[in-house]
Coordinates of C-alpha atoms and ligand atoms in Angstrom, one line a residue:
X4 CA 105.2 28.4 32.0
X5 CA 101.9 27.7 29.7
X6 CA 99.9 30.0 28.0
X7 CA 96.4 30.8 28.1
X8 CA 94.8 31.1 24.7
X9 CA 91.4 33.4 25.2
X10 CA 89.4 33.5 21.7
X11 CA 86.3 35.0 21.3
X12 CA 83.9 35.2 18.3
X13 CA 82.0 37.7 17.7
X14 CA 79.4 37.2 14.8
X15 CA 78.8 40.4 12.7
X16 CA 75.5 40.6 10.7
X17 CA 75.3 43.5 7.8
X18 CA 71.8 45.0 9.8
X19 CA 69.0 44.0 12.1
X20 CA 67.3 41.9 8.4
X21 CA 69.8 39.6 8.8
X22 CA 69.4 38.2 12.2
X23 CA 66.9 34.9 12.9
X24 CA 63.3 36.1 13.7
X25 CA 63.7 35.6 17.3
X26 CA 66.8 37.5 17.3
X27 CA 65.1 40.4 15.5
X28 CA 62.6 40.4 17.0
X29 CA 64.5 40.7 21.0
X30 CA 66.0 43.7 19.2
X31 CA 63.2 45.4 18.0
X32 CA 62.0 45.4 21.8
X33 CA 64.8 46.5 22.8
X34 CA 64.0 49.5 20.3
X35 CA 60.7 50.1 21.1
X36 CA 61.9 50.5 25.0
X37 CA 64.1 53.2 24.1
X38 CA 61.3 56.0 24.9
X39 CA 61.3 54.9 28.6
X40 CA 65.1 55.7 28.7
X41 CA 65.7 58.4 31.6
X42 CA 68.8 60.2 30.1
X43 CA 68.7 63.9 30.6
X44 CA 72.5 64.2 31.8
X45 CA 73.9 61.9 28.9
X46 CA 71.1 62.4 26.3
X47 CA 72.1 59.2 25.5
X48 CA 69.6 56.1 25.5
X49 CA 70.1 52.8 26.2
X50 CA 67.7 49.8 26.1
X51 CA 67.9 46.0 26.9
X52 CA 65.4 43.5 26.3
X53 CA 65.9 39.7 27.4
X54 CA 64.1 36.8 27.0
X55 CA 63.9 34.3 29.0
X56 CA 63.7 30.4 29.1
X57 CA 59.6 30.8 29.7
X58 CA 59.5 32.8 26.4
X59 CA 58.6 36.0 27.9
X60 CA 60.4 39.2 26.8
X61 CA 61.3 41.9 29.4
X62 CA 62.5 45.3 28.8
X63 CA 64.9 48.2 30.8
X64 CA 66.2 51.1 29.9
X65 CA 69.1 53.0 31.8
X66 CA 67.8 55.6 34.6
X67 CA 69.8 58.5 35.2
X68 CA 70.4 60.4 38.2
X69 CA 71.6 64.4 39.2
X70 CA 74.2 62.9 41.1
X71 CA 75.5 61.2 38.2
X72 CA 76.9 57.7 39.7
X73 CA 73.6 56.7 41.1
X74 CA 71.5 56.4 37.3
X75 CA 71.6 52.6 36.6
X76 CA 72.2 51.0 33.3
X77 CA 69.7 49.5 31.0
X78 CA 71.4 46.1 31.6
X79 CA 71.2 46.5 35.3
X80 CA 67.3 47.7 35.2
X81 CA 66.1 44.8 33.0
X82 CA 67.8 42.1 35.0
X83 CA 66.1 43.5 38.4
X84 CA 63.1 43.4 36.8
X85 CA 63.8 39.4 36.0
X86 CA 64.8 39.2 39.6
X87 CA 61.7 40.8 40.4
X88 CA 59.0 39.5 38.3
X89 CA 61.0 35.9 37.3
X90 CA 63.3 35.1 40.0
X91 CA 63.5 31.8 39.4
X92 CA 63.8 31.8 35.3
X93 CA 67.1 32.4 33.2
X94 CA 68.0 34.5 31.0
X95 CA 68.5 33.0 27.8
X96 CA 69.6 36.1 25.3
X97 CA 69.6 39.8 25.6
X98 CA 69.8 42.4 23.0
X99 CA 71.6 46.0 23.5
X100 CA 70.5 48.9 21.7
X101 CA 71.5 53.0 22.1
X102 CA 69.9 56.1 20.4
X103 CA 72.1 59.2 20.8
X104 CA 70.4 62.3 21.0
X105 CA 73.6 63.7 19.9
X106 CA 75.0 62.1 17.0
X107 CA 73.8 59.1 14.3
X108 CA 75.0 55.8 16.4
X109 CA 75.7 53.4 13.5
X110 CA 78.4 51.2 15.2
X111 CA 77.3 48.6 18.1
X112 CA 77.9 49.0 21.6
X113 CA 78.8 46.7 24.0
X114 CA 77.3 46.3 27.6
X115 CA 80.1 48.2 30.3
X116 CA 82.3 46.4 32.7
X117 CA 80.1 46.6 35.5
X118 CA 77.1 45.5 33.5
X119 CA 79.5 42.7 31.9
X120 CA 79.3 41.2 35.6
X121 CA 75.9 41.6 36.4
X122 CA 75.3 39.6 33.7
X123 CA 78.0 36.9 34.5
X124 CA 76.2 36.3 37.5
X125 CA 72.9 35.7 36.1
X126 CA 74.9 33.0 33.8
X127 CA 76.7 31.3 36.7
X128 CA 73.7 31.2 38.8
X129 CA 71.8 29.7 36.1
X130 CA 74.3 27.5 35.1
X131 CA 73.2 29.1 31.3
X132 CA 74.9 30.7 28.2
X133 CA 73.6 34.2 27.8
X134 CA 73.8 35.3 23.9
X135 CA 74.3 39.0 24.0
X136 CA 73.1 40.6 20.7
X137 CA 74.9 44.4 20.5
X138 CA 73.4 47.5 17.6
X139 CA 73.7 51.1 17.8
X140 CA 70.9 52.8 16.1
X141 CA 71.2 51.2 12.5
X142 CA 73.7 49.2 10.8
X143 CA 75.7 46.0 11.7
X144 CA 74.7 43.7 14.4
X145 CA 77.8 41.9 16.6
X146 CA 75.7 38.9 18.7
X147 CA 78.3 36.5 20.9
X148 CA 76.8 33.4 22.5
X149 CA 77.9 34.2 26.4
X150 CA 79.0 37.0 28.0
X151 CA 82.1 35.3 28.8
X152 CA 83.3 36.4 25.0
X153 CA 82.9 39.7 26.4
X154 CA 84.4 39.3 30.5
X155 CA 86.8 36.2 30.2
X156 CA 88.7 35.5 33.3
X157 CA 85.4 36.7 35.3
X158 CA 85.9 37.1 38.8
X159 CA 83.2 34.3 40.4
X160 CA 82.8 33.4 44.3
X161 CA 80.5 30.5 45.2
Ligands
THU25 N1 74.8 53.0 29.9 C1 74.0 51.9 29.9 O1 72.8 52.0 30.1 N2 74.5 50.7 29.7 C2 75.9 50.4 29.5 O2 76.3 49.3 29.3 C3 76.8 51.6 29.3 C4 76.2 52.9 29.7 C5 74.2 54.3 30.1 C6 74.6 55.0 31.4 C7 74.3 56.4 31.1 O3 73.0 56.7 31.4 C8 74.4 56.5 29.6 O4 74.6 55.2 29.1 C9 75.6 57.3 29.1 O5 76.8 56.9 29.7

């Protein structure tokens, strides 16, 4: 028998001032999209903003539905709108942000499992890292440098 041994790093900055410009500045898109969030179920708002290899910045924001399974995630509306508009262009980084319209989110949260794969693909099919930058509302910033930090062992088919 051998082991495995999985590490991931996850790089914690104190706040949103202490990322690189470009960094900062994917979040604070990913901010500003927050309004177009359709949320009335979860009153909870989600936004991701990407940029991509030609330097443009794109933004979704999760769409909710009354039957509750259909709303899609922020993750999963701003990479159909790359496939859309950029089909051919990677991904290069993507930043997460929520605004709760129930409580103060200070802590950072993470894209979910299915969104996790969506994004895997986009990597794989790109053959490219994807740096996933995570913040709730305020406070510390947790970026990794692929999403394979956050899915390893990702299920792929070729
Ligand atoms: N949500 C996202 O948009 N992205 C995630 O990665 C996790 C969850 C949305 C789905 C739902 O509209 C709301 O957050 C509350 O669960």
């Amino acid at each position: 028998m051998t082991e495995l041994d999985i590490n991931i790093k996850v790089r914690v900055f104190e706040n949103i001032k202490a990322l690189t410009p470009a960094d900062a500045a994917l979040m604070q898109a990913a901010k500003v999209a927050l309004i177009n969030s359709y949320s009335p179920y979860s009153q909870f708002k989600v936004a991701a903003a990407v940029l991509l290899e030609n330097g443009e910045i794109l933004t979704g924001t999760n769409q909710e539905n009354a039957s509750y399974p259909v709303g899609i995630c922020a993750e999963g509306t701003v990479l159909s709108a790359v496939s859309a508009l950029y089909p051919n262009v990677a991904v290069k980084k993507m930043a997460v942000t929520v605004k709760s319209g129930r409580s103060l989110v200070s802590k950072p949260v993470a894209p979910c499992g299915i969104c996790r794969q969506r994004i895997y693909e986009y990597e794989m099919r790109f053959n490219a890292d994807i740096e996933i930058i995570m913040m709730g509302e305020e406070g510390e910033v947790y970026r990794v440098k692929s999403i394979k930090d956050l899915l390893p062992l990702a299920f792929f088919k070729m």
